[in-house]
């Protein structure tokens, strides 16, 4: 199956500038392509992951992907998808984020990958304002720029000249990569269509209309209920394990609805069509087994965090299901209870009732005593039924944590200072 046909089957194509021409080109040779990300933060979240999974698909098919990290474009701000001006970051912040995203990309795709990482700061930082205006600004028609959705949507509230010029810089990226690396395809989100076509127009003006360059955008990812994909009650799901632990990451995918899971298997895994079709049938015939969700969680967690992270996440899940929290390692506690109510306590011995109140498991000592007497409280996996019990915070989990459970599912974490 041609790479473009595969992307169509996966529902991963929103728009292309010339689908037939691109399919014909990719049948003839292994082209170079690129996708960019601006360093607006020091980690990507799973929404960012979609186009880069496509880059990995191209890489596995023998093509030559380039990941562009926007040290230059990130300094001025992309107006795409925003109603107001993006706050400018300091040069120090941009530099830090560029380094963090570069390391994240290397972790995702590996040093031996066919994927190359470039920074557009390298070819823009020494360009003078006069050179920029004479060599490139002269080639852009303001009326055409104003008609681009990314700019037109901002005209009512206003857009700065800085953000207005963003599409010129991104167009320059495509031109530079075309000249230096024979890059013929740019991939991006649907909101990047105007910027992508600006790059194609620039290449055609400078290199001629015969230049074979293309654009491809991916669909906006929505859940079956129409809400935005990738958000939880706690916020975005990050690729950085310090922001979203591998266990939380695994659980996010494991908890997807039957209505969404096959779509996500197509987007976020490299499983072949036959296997995904088989999982789709299992969703219909045996939904209670959640085989598709388990496969999705394993595959995406393995890609982002590695095989060991999958094993650890599955081990944590099994232990928590059985209620045997005493079997968790200190690191696993940190992952599993990252999002539960957490309170700092001292390392001094503490009465169980006082501990329950301190972590907020109960609001009154009377209720806390009732819960203890009724066997509703477990501390570090052991049921406590004596209200006079003294808890030694340093006895478990290397003296760092105390786990309190009220009832069957309500957990609270005490961090030992």
mmCIF file of C-alpha atoms in Angstrom:
data_model
loop_
_atom_site.group_PDB
_atom_site.id
_atom_site.type_symbol
_atom_site.label_atom_id
_atom_site.label_comp_id
_atom_site.label_asym_id
_atom_site.label_seq_id
_atom_site.Cartn_x
_atom_site.Cartn_y
_atom_site.Cartn_z
ATOM 1 C CA UNK A 1 0.000 0.000 0.000
ATOM 2 C CA UNK A 2 1.334 3.445 -0.960
ATOM 3 C CA UNK A 3 2.116 5.703 2.015
ATOM 4 C CA UNK A 4 -0.576 8.197 0.948
ATOM 5 C CA UNK A 5 -3.139 5.400 0.597
ATOM 6 C CA UNK A 6 -2.214 4.189 4.068
ATOM 7 C CA UNK A 7 -2.678 7.676 5.529
ATOM 8 C CA UNK A 8 -6.086 7.937 3.835
ATOM 9 C CA UNK A 9 -7.143 4.596 5.326
ATOM 10 C CA UNK A 10 -6.079 5.837 8.741
ATOM 11 C CA UNK A 11 -8.131 9.017 8.286
ATOM 12 C CA UNK A 12 -4.963 11.056 8.743
ATOM 13 C CA UNK A 13 -5.338 13.418 5.773
ATOM 14 C CA UNK A 14 -7.379 16.610 5.939
ATOM 15 C CA UNK A 15 -6.149 18.575 2.904
ATOM 16 C CA UNK A 16 -3.471 18.200 0.275
ATOM 17 C CA UNK A 17 -2.385 20.718 -2.338
ATOM 18 C CA UNK A 18 -2.290 17.989 -5.001
ATOM 19 C CA UNK A 19 -3.148 14.520 -3.733
ATOM 20 C CA UNK A 20 -2.816 12.777 -7.106
ATOM 21 C CA UNK A 21 0.545 14.424 -7.803
ATOM 22 C CA UNK A 22 1.839 13.595 -4.319
ATOM 23 C CA UNK A 23 0.728 9.975 -4.584
ATOM 24 C CA UNK A 24 2.410 9.670 -7.980
ATOM 25 C CA UNK A 25 5.623 11.254 -6.654
ATOM 26 C CA UNK A 26 5.795 9.013 -3.580
ATOM 27 C CA UNK A 27 5.305 5.978 -5.788
ATOM 28 C CA UNK A 28 8.320 6.996 -7.886
ATOM 29 C CA UNK A 29 10.854 7.948 -5.202
ATOM 30 C CA UNK A 30 11.522 8.265 -1.470
ATOM 31 C CA UNK A 31 11.137 11.997 -0.996
ATOM 32 C CA UNK A 32 12.265 14.246 1.856
ATOM 33 C CA UNK A 33 9.543 15.955 3.910
ATOM 34 C CA UNK A 34 9.280 18.096 7.016
ATOM 35 C CA UNK A 35 7.072 19.095 9.905
ATOM 36 C CA UNK A 36 7.774 21.924 12.325
ATOM 37 C CA UNK A 37 7.071 22.686 15.956
ATOM 38 C CA UNK A 38 7.658 25.984 17.725
ATOM 39 C CA UNK A 39 9.315 25.925 21.171
ATOM 40 C CA UNK A 40 6.386 27.527 23.028
ATOM 41 C CA UNK A 41 7.047 25.153 25.921
ATOM 42 C CA UNK A 42 9.616 22.629 27.081
ATOM 43 C CA UNK A 43 7.509 19.586 26.208
ATOM 44 C CA UNK A 44 5.048 18.473 23.579
ATOM 45 C CA UNK A 45 1.668 17.025 24.524
ATOM 46 C CA UNK A 46 -0.171 14.232 22.740
ATOM 47 C CA UNK A 47 -1.930 16.675 20.411
ATOM 48 C CA UNK A 48 1.497 17.563 18.992
ATOM 49 C CA UNK A 49 2.262 13.886 18.531
ATOM 50 C CA UNK A 50 -0.115 13.291 15.592
ATOM 51 C CA UNK A 51 1.933 14.818 12.734
ATOM 52 C CA UNK A 52 5.154 13.367 14.103
ATOM 53 C CA UNK A 53 3.627 9.878 14.103
ATOM 54 C CA UNK A 54 3.041 10.492 10.382
ATOM 55 C CA UNK A 55 6.692 11.501 10.027
ATOM 56 C CA UNK A 56 7.668 8.218 11.658
ATOM 57 C CA UNK A 57 5.430 6.345 9.202
ATOM 58 C CA UNK A 58 7.276 7.982 6.319
ATOM 59 C CA UNK A 59 10.592 7.133 7.953
ATOM 60 C CA UNK A 60 9.677 3.445 8.333
ATOM 61 C CA UNK A 61 8.647 3.419 4.676
ATOM 62 C CA UNK A 62 12.134 4.599 3.659
ATOM 63 C CA UNK A 63 11.443 8.319 3.172
ATOM 64 C CA UNK A 64 13.594 11.123 4.622
ATOM 65 C CA UNK A 65 11.777 13.220 7.245
ATOM 66 C CA UNK A 66 13.087 16.457 8.750
ATOM 67 C CA UNK A 67 11.792 17.803 12.046
ATOM 68 C CA UNK A 68 12.090 21.566 12.249
ATOM 69 C CA UNK A 69 12.231 23.141 15.690
ATOM 70 C CA UNK A 70 11.396 26.840 15.331
ATOM 71 C CA UNK A 71 14.047 28.705 17.258
ATOM 72 C CA UNK A 72 13.305 31.685 14.983
ATOM 73 C CA UNK A 73 9.553 31.387 14.430
ATOM 74 C CA UNK A 74 9.068 30.577 18.108
ATOM 75 C CA UNK A 75 10.658 33.921 18.930
ATOM 76 C CA UNK A 76 7.899 35.915 17.203
ATOM 77 C CA UNK A 77 4.797 33.740 17.699
ATOM 78 C CA UNK A 78 2.461 31.880 15.361
ATOM 79 C CA UNK A 79 -0.979 33.542 15.149
ATOM 80 C CA UNK A 80 -2.579 30.235 14.124
ATOM 81 C CA UNK A 81 -5.423 29.087 16.321
ATOM 82 C CA UNK A 82 -5.348 32.146 18.585
ATOM 83 C CA UNK A 83 -7.696 35.095 19.086
ATOM 84 C CA UNK A 84 -5.098 37.325 20.716
ATOM 85 C CA UNK A 85 -1.395 38.043 20.462
ATOM 86 C CA UNK A 86 0.889 35.362 21.807
ATOM 87 C CA UNK A 87 3.088 36.672 24.669
ATOM 88 C CA UNK A 88 6.693 36.920 23.504
ATOM 89 C CA UNK A 89 9.193 34.654 25.223
ATOM 90 C CA UNK A 90 12.641 35.802 26.228
ATOM 91 C CA UNK A 91 15.570 34.558 24.159
ATOM 92 C CA UNK A 92 16.667 32.532 27.171
ATOM 93 C CA UNK A 93 13.270 30.816 27.378
ATOM 94 C CA UNK A 94 13.266 30.049 23.649
ATOM 95 C CA UNK A 95 16.782 28.592 23.849
ATOM 96 C CA UNK A 96 15.809 26.411 26.822
ATOM 97 C CA UNK A 97 12.683 25.149 25.084
ATOM 98 C CA UNK A 98 14.574 24.440 21.845
ATOM 99 C CA UNK A 99 17.050 22.279 23.762
ATOM 100 C CA UNK A 100 14.257 20.478 25.642
ATOM 101 C CA UNK A 101 12.240 19.727 22.489
ATOM 102 C CA UNK A 102 15.353 18.609 20.622
ATOM 103 C CA UNK A 103 16.133 16.117 23.380
ATOM 104 C CA UNK A 104 12.512 14.973 23.403
ATOM 105 C CA UNK A 105 12.590 14.351 19.649
ATOM 106 C CA UNK A 106 15.843 12.407 19.959
ATOM 107 C CA UNK A 107 14.272 10.298 22.695
ATOM 108 C CA UNK A 108 11.168 9.631 20.587
ATOM 109 C CA UNK A 109 12.880 8.789 17.328
ATOM 110 C CA UNK A 110 16.331 7.635 18.446
ATOM 111 C CA UNK A 111 19.790 8.680 17.312
ATOM 112 C CA UNK A 112 19.858 5.968 14.639
ATOM 113 C CA UNK A 113 16.605 7.155 13.079
ATOM 114 C CA UNK A 114 16.189 8.247 9.481
ATOM 115 C CA UNK A 115 14.691 11.473 10.885
ATOM 116 C CA UNK A 116 16.838 14.639 10.936
ATOM 117 C CA UNK A 117 16.357 17.579 13.313
ATOM 118 C CA UNK A 118 16.986 21.162 12.174
ATOM 119 C CA UNK A 119 16.478 24.622 13.719
ATOM 120 C CA UNK A 120 15.316 27.555 11.579
ATOM 121 C CA UNK A 121 17.286 29.949 13.779
ATOM 122 C CA UNK A 122 20.368 28.657 11.933
ATOM 123 C CA UNK A 123 19.369 30.261 8.608
ATOM 124 C CA UNK A 124 17.547 33.363 9.870
ATOM 125 C CA UNK A 125 19.670 34.688 12.738
ATOM 126 C CA UNK A 126 22.274 36.325 10.506
ATOM 127 C CA UNK A 127 19.789 37.774 8.013
ATOM 128 C CA UNK A 128 19.483 41.566 8.147
ATOM 129 C CA UNK A 129 16.116 43.323 8.101
ATOM 130 C CA UNK A 130 16.942 44.884 4.733
ATOM 131 C CA UNK A 131 17.860 41.508 3.242
ATOM 132 C CA UNK A 132 14.643 40.003 4.593
ATOM 133 C CA UNK A 133 12.481 42.779 3.101
ATOM 134 C CA UNK A 134 14.310 42.950 -0.240
ATOM 135 C CA UNK A 135 14.799 39.229 -0.858
ATOM 136 C CA UNK A 136 11.534 37.859 0.522
ATOM 137 C CA UNK A 137 9.119 40.563 1.667
ATOM 138 C CA UNK A 138 8.932 41.885 -1.896
ATOM 139 C CA UNK A 139 7.595 38.519 -3.064
ATOM 140 C CA UNK A 140 4.549 38.532 -0.759
ATOM 141 C CA UNK A 141 1.355 40.354 -1.678
ATOM 142 C CA UNK A 142 -0.316 41.904 1.355
ATOM 143 C CA UNK A 143 -3.790 41.282 -0.056
ATOM 144 C CA UNK A 144 -3.000 37.590 -0.403
ATOM 145 C CA UNK A 145 -1.593 37.448 3.116
ATOM 146 C CA UNK A 146 -4.717 39.126 4.496
ATOM 147 C CA UNK A 147 -6.920 36.540 2.811
ATOM 148 C CA UNK A 148 -5.229 33.639 4.605
ATOM 149 C CA UNK A 149 -7.524 32.277 7.323
ATOM 150 C CA UNK A 150 -4.760 32.483 9.918
ATOM 151 C CA UNK A 151 -4.626 36.278 9.432
ATOM 152 C CA UNK A 152 -8.229 36.985 8.393
ATOM 153 C CA UNK A 153 -9.568 35.506 11.624
ATOM 154 C CA UNK A 154 -7.501 38.006 13.601
ATOM 155 C CA UNK A 155 -8.322 41.206 11.734
ATOM 156 C CA UNK A 156 -11.316 42.168 13.852
ATOM 157 C CA UNK A 157 -9.314 42.210 17.087
ATOM 158 C CA UNK A 158 -6.062 43.156 15.375
ATOM 159 C CA UNK A 159 -2.756 41.493 14.662
ATOM 160 C CA UNK A 160 0.731 42.877 15.142
ATOM 161 C CA UNK A 161 3.193 43.249 12.281
ATOM 162 C CA UNK A 162 5.364 40.715 14.103
ATOM 163 C CA UNK A 163 2.788 37.919 13.939
ATOM 164 C CA UNK A 164 1.676 39.084 10.474
ATOM 165 C CA UNK A 165 5.155 38.255 9.138
ATOM 166 C CA UNK A 166 5.102 34.743 10.606
ATOM 167 C CA UNK A 167 3.921 33.143 7.357
ATOM 168 C CA UNK A 168 6.868 34.709 5.500
ATOM 169 C CA UNK A 169 9.337 33.114 7.906
ATOM 170 C CA UNK A 170 7.627 29.729 7.660
ATOM 171 C CA UNK A 171 7.612 30.027 3.874
ATOM 172 C CA UNK A 172 11.338 30.731 4.045
ATOM 173 C CA UNK A 173 11.755 27.503 6.019
ATOM 174 C CA UNK A 174 10.161 25.459 3.240
ATOM 175 C CA UNK A 175 12.293 27.229 0.611
ATOM 176 C CA UNK A 176 15.514 26.640 2.590
ATOM 177 C CA UNK A 177 14.781 22.953 3.160
ATOM 178 C CA UNK A 178 13.802 22.533 -0.489
ATOM 179 C CA UNK A 179 17.087 24.057 -1.630
ATOM 180 C CA UNK A 180 19.384 22.446 0.917
ATOM 181 C CA UNK A 181 17.769 19.023 1.413
ATOM 182 C CA UNK A 182 15.397 18.581 -1.544
ATOM 183 C CA UNK A 183 12.400 18.628 0.821
ATOM 184 C CA UNK A 184 9.236 18.413 -1.290
ATOM 185 C CA UNK A 185 6.448 17.994 1.267
ATOM 186 C CA UNK A 186 5.415 19.919 4.362
ATOM 187 C CA UNK A 187 3.052 18.355 6.911
ATOM 188 C CA UNK A 188 1.121 20.270 9.560
ATOM 189 C CA UNK A 189 -2.127 20.707 11.435
ATOM 190 C CA UNK A 190 -5.189 22.083 9.686
ATOM 191 C CA UNK A 191 -4.482 25.562 11.078
ATOM 192 C CA UNK A 192 -1.173 25.576 9.181
ATOM 193 C CA UNK A 193 -2.744 25.423 5.711
ATOM 194 C CA UNK A 194 -2.196 29.118 4.993
ATOM 195 C CA UNK A 195 1.419 28.984 6.135
ATOM 196 C CA UNK A 196 2.095 25.832 4.103
ATOM 197 C CA UNK A 197 0.618 27.232 0.895
ATOM 198 C CA UNK A 198 2.596 30.453 1.423
ATOM 199 C CA UNK A 199 5.769 28.345 1.350
ATOM 200 C CA UNK A 200 4.713 26.567 -1.828
ATOM 201 C CA UNK A 201 3.919 29.900 -3.489
ATOM 202 C CA UNK A 202 7.335 31.287 -2.506
ATOM 203 C CA UNK A 203 9.165 28.256 -3.922
ATOM 204 C CA UNK A 204 7.246 28.528 -7.170
ATOM 205 C CA UNK A 205 8.063 32.235 -7.495
ATOM 206 C CA UNK A 206 11.782 31.718 -6.905
ATOM 207 C CA UNK A 207 12.440 28.230 -8.260
ATOM 208 C CA UNK A 208 9.761 28.152 -10.975
ATOM 209 C CA UNK A 209 6.309 26.669 -11.358
ATOM 210 C CA UNK A 210 7.800 23.277 -12.240
ATOM 211 C CA UNK A 211 9.150 22.809 -8.696
ATOM 212 C CA UNK A 212 7.456 19.701 -7.282
ATOM 213 C CA UNK A 213 6.410 20.750 -3.762
ATOM 214 C CA UNK A 214 3.315 19.749 -1.827
ATOM 215 C CA UNK A 215 1.426 20.389 1.383
ATOM 216 C CA UNK A 216 -0.551 17.999 3.566
ATOM 217 C CA UNK A 217 -2.551 18.782 6.694
ATOM 218 C CA UNK A 218 -4.016 16.443 9.279
ATOM 219 C CA UNK A 219 -7.608 16.602 10.588
ATOM 220 C CA UNK A 220 -8.496 18.258 13.874
ATOM 221 C CA UNK A 221 -8.671 15.459 16.406
ATOM 222 C CA UNK A 222 -11.986 15.342 18.259
ATOM 223 C CA UNK A 223 -13.505 12.706 20.504
ATOM 224 C CA UNK A 224 -16.744 11.003 19.496
ATOM 225 C CA UNK A 225 -18.713 13.403 21.700
ATOM 226 C CA UNK A 226 -17.268 16.386 19.824
ATOM 227 C CA UNK A 227 -14.954 17.556 22.610
ATOM 228 C CA UNK A 228 -11.266 18.271 22.159
ATOM 229 C CA UNK A 229 -8.921 15.302 22.220
ATOM 230 C CA UNK A 230 -5.959 15.136 24.600
ATOM 231 C CA UNK A 231 -7.349 16.971 27.614
ATOM 232 C CA UNK A 232 -8.109 15.491 31.027
ATOM 233 C CA UNK A 233 -9.463 16.957 34.236
ATOM 234 C CA UNK A 234 -5.849 17.616 35.191
ATOM 235 C CA UNK A 235 -4.995 19.370 31.909
ATOM 236 C CA UNK A 236 -2.931 18.307 28.917
ATOM 237 C CA UNK A 237 -1.343 14.863 28.593
ATOM 238 C CA UNK A 238 2.368 15.613 28.195
ATOM 239 C CA UNK A 239 5.119 13.536 26.624
ATOM 240 C CA UNK A 240 7.552 14.610 29.354
ATOM 241 C CA UNK A 241 7.406 11.909 32.084
ATOM 242 C CA UNK A 242 7.971 14.600 34.733
ATOM 243 C CA UNK A 243 4.754 16.362 33.677
ATOM 244 C CA UNK A 244 2.651 13.255 32.967
ATOM 245 C CA UNK A 245 4.002 10.054 34.471
ATOM 246 C CA UNK A 246 4.244 6.983 32.204
ATOM 247 C CA UNK A 247 1.560 5.320 34.354
ATOM 248 C CA UNK A 248 -0.829 8.268 33.920
ATOM 249 C CA UNK A 249 0.030 8.298 30.210
ATOM 250 C CA UNK A 250 -0.789 4.588 29.946
ATOM 251 C CA UNK A 251 -4.043 5.040 31.856
ATOM 252 C CA UNK A 252 -5.139 7.866 29.548
ATOM 253 C CA UNK A 253 -5.062 5.532 26.557
ATOM 254 C CA UNK A 254 -6.472 2.584 28.466
ATOM 255 C CA UNK A 255 -9.558 4.593 29.445
ATOM 256 C CA UNK A 256 -10.620 5.565 25.913
ATOM 257 C CA UNK A 257 -14.200 4.911 24.844
ATOM 258 C CA UNK A 258 -15.136 2.104 22.477
ATOM 259 C CA UNK A 259 -16.367 4.764 20.030
ATOM 260 C CA UNK A 260 -12.886 6.323 19.788
ATOM 261 C CA UNK A 261 -10.394 3.528 20.306
ATOM 262 C CA UNK A 262 -10.179 2.233 16.706
ATOM 263 C CA UNK A 263 -9.668 5.738 15.352
ATOM 264 C CA UNK A 264 -6.811 6.215 17.828
ATOM 265 C CA UNK A 265 -5.283 2.850 16.916
ATOM 266 C CA UNK A 266 -5.153 4.043 13.302
ATOM 267 C CA UNK A 267 -3.625 7.394 14.220
ATOM 268 C CA UNK A 268 -1.265 6.549 17.058
ATOM 269 C CA UNK A 269 0.026 3.044 16.388
ATOM 270 C CA UNK A 270 1.963 1.359 13.600
ATOM 271 C CA UNK A 271 -0.177 -1.760 13.646
ATOM 272 C CA UNK A 272 -1.169 -3.130 10.227
ATOM 273 C CA UNK A 273 -4.689 -2.807 8.889
ATOM 274 C CA UNK A 274 -5.510 -6.494 9.422
ATOM 275 C CA UNK A 275 -4.682 -6.351 13.132
ATOM 276 C CA UNK A 276 -6.646 -3.138 13.664
ATOM 277 C CA UNK A 277 -9.630 -4.629 11.825
ATOM 278 C CA UNK A 278 -9.419 -7.655 14.118
ATOM 279 C CA UNK A 279 -9.405 -5.403 17.195
ATOM 280 C CA UNK A 280 -12.382 -3.477 15.796
ATOM 281 C CA UNK A 281 -14.313 -6.739 15.614
ATOM 282 C CA UNK A 282 -13.395 -7.516 19.226
ATOM 283 C CA UNK A 283 -14.767 -4.134 20.287
ATOM 284 C CA UNK A 284 -18.089 -5.183 18.748
ATOM 285 C CA UNK A 285 -18.114 -8.796 19.959
ATOM 286 C CA UNK A 286 -16.311 -8.624 23.324
ATOM 287 C CA UNK A 287 -16.192 -4.983 24.470
ATOM 288 C CA UNK A 288 -15.859 -5.961 28.138
ATOM 289 C CA UNK A 289 -12.396 -7.421 27.484
ATOM 290 C CA UNK A 290 -11.137 -3.993 26.281
ATOM 291 C CA UNK A 291 -8.485 -5.643 24.087
ATOM 292 C CA UNK A 292 -8.346 -2.645 21.766
ATOM 293 C CA UNK A 293 -7.772 -0.228 24.654
ATOM 294 C CA UNK A 294 -5.068 -2.428 26.175
ATOM 295 C CA UNK A 295 -3.313 -2.664 22.821
ATOM 296 C CA UNK A 296 -3.568 1.095 22.285
ATOM 297 C CA UNK A 297 -2.148 1.829 25.751
ATOM 298 C CA UNK A 298 0.742 -0.599 25.254
ATOM 299 C CA UNK A 299 1.669 0.600 21.774
ATOM 300 C CA UNK A 300 1.605 4.358 22.398
ATOM 301 C CA UNK A 301 3.307 4.117 25.795
ATOM 302 C CA UNK A 302 6.021 1.912 24.269
ATOM 303 C CA UNK A 303 6.615 4.427 21.475
ATOM 304 C CA UNK A 304 6.833 7.427 23.808
ATOM 305 C CA UNK A 305 8.376 5.935 26.956
ATOM 306 C CA UNK A 306 9.754 2.510 26.051
ATOM 307 C CA UNK A 307 8.996 -1.135 26.802
ATOM 308 C CA UNK A 308 10.074 -0.914 30.471
ATOM 309 C CA UNK A 309 7.553 1.871 31.072
ATOM 310 C CA UNK A 310 4.780 -0.351 29.683
ATOM 311 C CA UNK A 311 5.729 -3.204 32.023
ATOM 312 C CA UNK A 312 5.845 -0.824 34.982
ATOM 313 C CA UNK A 313 2.483 0.748 34.118
ATOM 314 C CA UNK A 314 0.862 -2.672 33.773
ATOM 315 C CA UNK A 315 2.391 -3.764 37.070
ATOM 316 C CA UNK A 316 1.065 -0.662 38.850
ATOM 317 C CA UNK A 317 -2.378 -1.227 37.325
ATOM 318 C CA UNK A 318 -2.449 -4.846 38.491
ATOM 319 C CA UNK A 319 -1.328 -3.959 42.027
ATOM 320 C CA UNK A 320 -3.858 -1.136 42.392
ATOM 321 C CA UNK A 321 -6.659 -3.349 41.049
ATOM 322 C CA UNK A 322 -5.802 -5.940 43.700
ATOM 323 C CA UNK A 323 -5.425 -3.249 46.350
ATOM 324 C CA UNK A 324 -1.914 -4.418 47.314
ATOM 325 C CA UNK A 325 -0.268 -0.979 47.367
ATOM 326 C CA UNK A 326 2.402 -2.288 49.734
ATOM 327 C CA UNK A 327 3.892 -4.107 46.740
ATOM 328 C CA UNK A 328 4.601 -0.848 44.881
ATOM 329 C CA UNK A 329 8.119 0.551 44.700
ATOM 330 C CA UNK A 330 8.769 4.130 45.781
ATOM 331 C CA UNK A 331 9.048 5.224 42.133
ATOM 332 C CA UNK A 332 5.784 3.461 41.292
ATOM 333 C CA UNK A 333 4.013 5.253 44.154
ATOM 334 C CA UNK A 334 5.247 8.552 42.773
ATOM 335 C CA UNK A 335 3.785 7.673 39.351
ATOM 336 C CA UNK A 336 0.541 6.044 40.456
ATOM 337 C CA UNK A 337 -0.505 8.733 42.929
ATOM 338 C CA UNK A 338 0.761 11.780 41.092
ATOM 339 C CA UNK A 339 -2.745 13.180 40.638
ATOM 340 C CA UNK A 340 -4.443 12.189 43.917
ATOM 341 C CA UNK A 341 -4.911 14.685 46.782
ATOM 342 C CA UNK A 342 -1.465 15.116 48.341
ATOM 343 C CA UNK A 343 -0.390 16.618 51.661
ATOM 344 C CA UNK A 344 3.033 17.093 53.215
ATOM 345 C CA UNK A 345 3.567 15.696 56.711
ATOM 346 C CA UNK A 346 6.560 15.503 59.014
ATOM 347 C CA UNK A 347 8.479 12.301 59.634
ATOM 348 C CA UNK A 348 7.295 12.224 63.273
ATOM 349 C CA UNK A 349 4.935 9.435 64.385
ATOM 350 C CA UNK A 350 1.290 10.453 63.972
ATOM 351 C CA UNK A 351 -2.019 9.095 65.256
ATOM 352 C CA UNK A 352 -4.151 7.547 62.502
ATOM 353 C CA UNK A 353 -7.077 9.920 63.187
ATOM 354 C CA UNK A 354 -4.812 12.951 62.951
ATOM 355 C CA UNK A 355 -3.348 11.587 59.702
ATOM 356 C CA UNK A 356 -6.816 11.088 58.187
ATOM 357 C CA UNK A 357 -7.740 14.692 59.003
ATOM 358 C CA UNK A 358 -4.367 16.028 57.809
ATOM 359 C CA UNK A 359 -4.743 14.531 54.321
ATOM 360 C CA UNK A 360 -8.420 15.485 54.016
ATOM 361 C CA UNK A 361 -9.823 11.949 53.873
ATOM 362 C CA UNK A 362 -12.400 13.009 56.481
ATOM 363 C CA UNK A 363 -13.452 16.462 57.647
ATOM 364 C CA UNK A 364 -14.108 15.622 61.302
ATOM 365 C CA UNK A 365 -12.475 13.405 63.890
ATOM 366 C CA UNK A 366 -15.870 11.877 64.661
ATOM 367 C CA UNK A 367 -16.223 10.708 61.031
ATOM 368 C CA UNK A 368 -12.606 9.540 61.007
ATOM 369 C CA UNK A 369 -13.182 7.398 64.110
ATOM 370 C CA UNK A 370 -16.307 5.882 62.527
ATOM 371 C CA UNK A 371 -14.400 5.031 59.367
ATOM 372 C CA UNK A 372 -11.586 3.381 61.327
ATOM 373 C CA UNK A 373 -14.000 1.416 63.497
ATOM 374 C CA UNK A 374 -15.907 0.293 60.389
ATOM 375 C CA UNK A 375 -12.744 -0.910 58.642
ATOM 376 C CA UNK A 376 -12.969 1.709 55.887
ATOM 377 C CA UNK A 377 -9.371 2.950 56.296
ATOM 378 C CA UNK A 378 -6.223 1.292 55.026
ATOM 379 C CA UNK A 379 -2.734 2.723 55.516
ATOM 380 C CA UNK A 380 -0.003 1.539 53.139
ATOM 381 C CA UNK A 381 -2.179 -1.410 52.151
ATOM 382 C CA UNK A 382 -3.023 -2.555 55.687
ATOM 383 C CA UNK A 383 -6.474 -2.092 57.213
ATOM 384 C CA UNK A 384 -6.488 -0.050 60.418
ATOM 385 C CA UNK A 385 -9.325 -0.690 62.919
ATOM 386 C CA UNK A 386 -7.892 0.784 66.128
ATOM 387 C CA UNK A 387 -8.345 4.554 66.544
ATOM 388 C CA UNK A 388 -5.273 4.653 68.813
ATOM 389 C CA UNK A 389 -2.954 3.294 66.118
ATOM 390 C CA UNK A 390 0.252 5.284 65.631
ATOM 391 C CA UNK A 391 1.572 5.546 62.067
ATOM 392 C CA UNK A 392 5.332 5.647 61.489
ATOM 393 C CA UNK A 393 5.768 7.687 58.261
ATOM 394 C CA UNK A 394 9.288 6.381 57.661
ATOM 395 C CA UNK A 395 8.379 2.695 57.754
ATOM 396 C CA UNK A 396 7.420 2.322 54.069
ATOM 397 C CA UNK A 397 8.434 3.510 50.605
ATOM 398 C CA UNK A 398 11.907 4.614 51.672
ATOM 399 C CA UNK A 399 10.345 6.957 54.199
ATOM 400 C CA UNK A 400 8.954 9.185 51.456
ATOM 401 C CA UNK A 401 5.233 8.380 51.282
ATOM 402 C CA UNK A 402 2.215 7.223 53.266
ATOM 403 C CA UNK A 403 -0.765 5.975 51.242
ATOM 404 C CA UNK A 404 -4.204 6.385 52.780
ATOM 405 C CA UNK A 405 -7.285 4.746 51.275
ATOM 406 C CA UNK A 406 -10.835 5.501 52.389
ATOM 407 C CA UNK A 407 -13.338 2.951 51.166
ATOM 408 C CA UNK A 408 -12.517 1.019 48.004
ATOM 409 C CA UNK A 409 -11.303 3.709 45.628
ATOM 410 C CA UNK A 410 -10.552 7.032 47.342
ATOM 411 C CA UNK A 411 -6.807 7.433 47.752
ATOM 412 C CA UNK A 412 -4.837 10.173 49.488
ATOM 413 C CA UNK A 413 -1.078 10.606 49.575
ATOM 414 C CA UNK A 414 1.059 11.989 52.360
ATOM 415 C CA UNK A 415 4.546 13.138 51.324
ATOM 416 C CA UNK A 416 7.042 12.918 54.161
ATOM 417 C CA UNK A 417 9.139 16.069 54.572
#
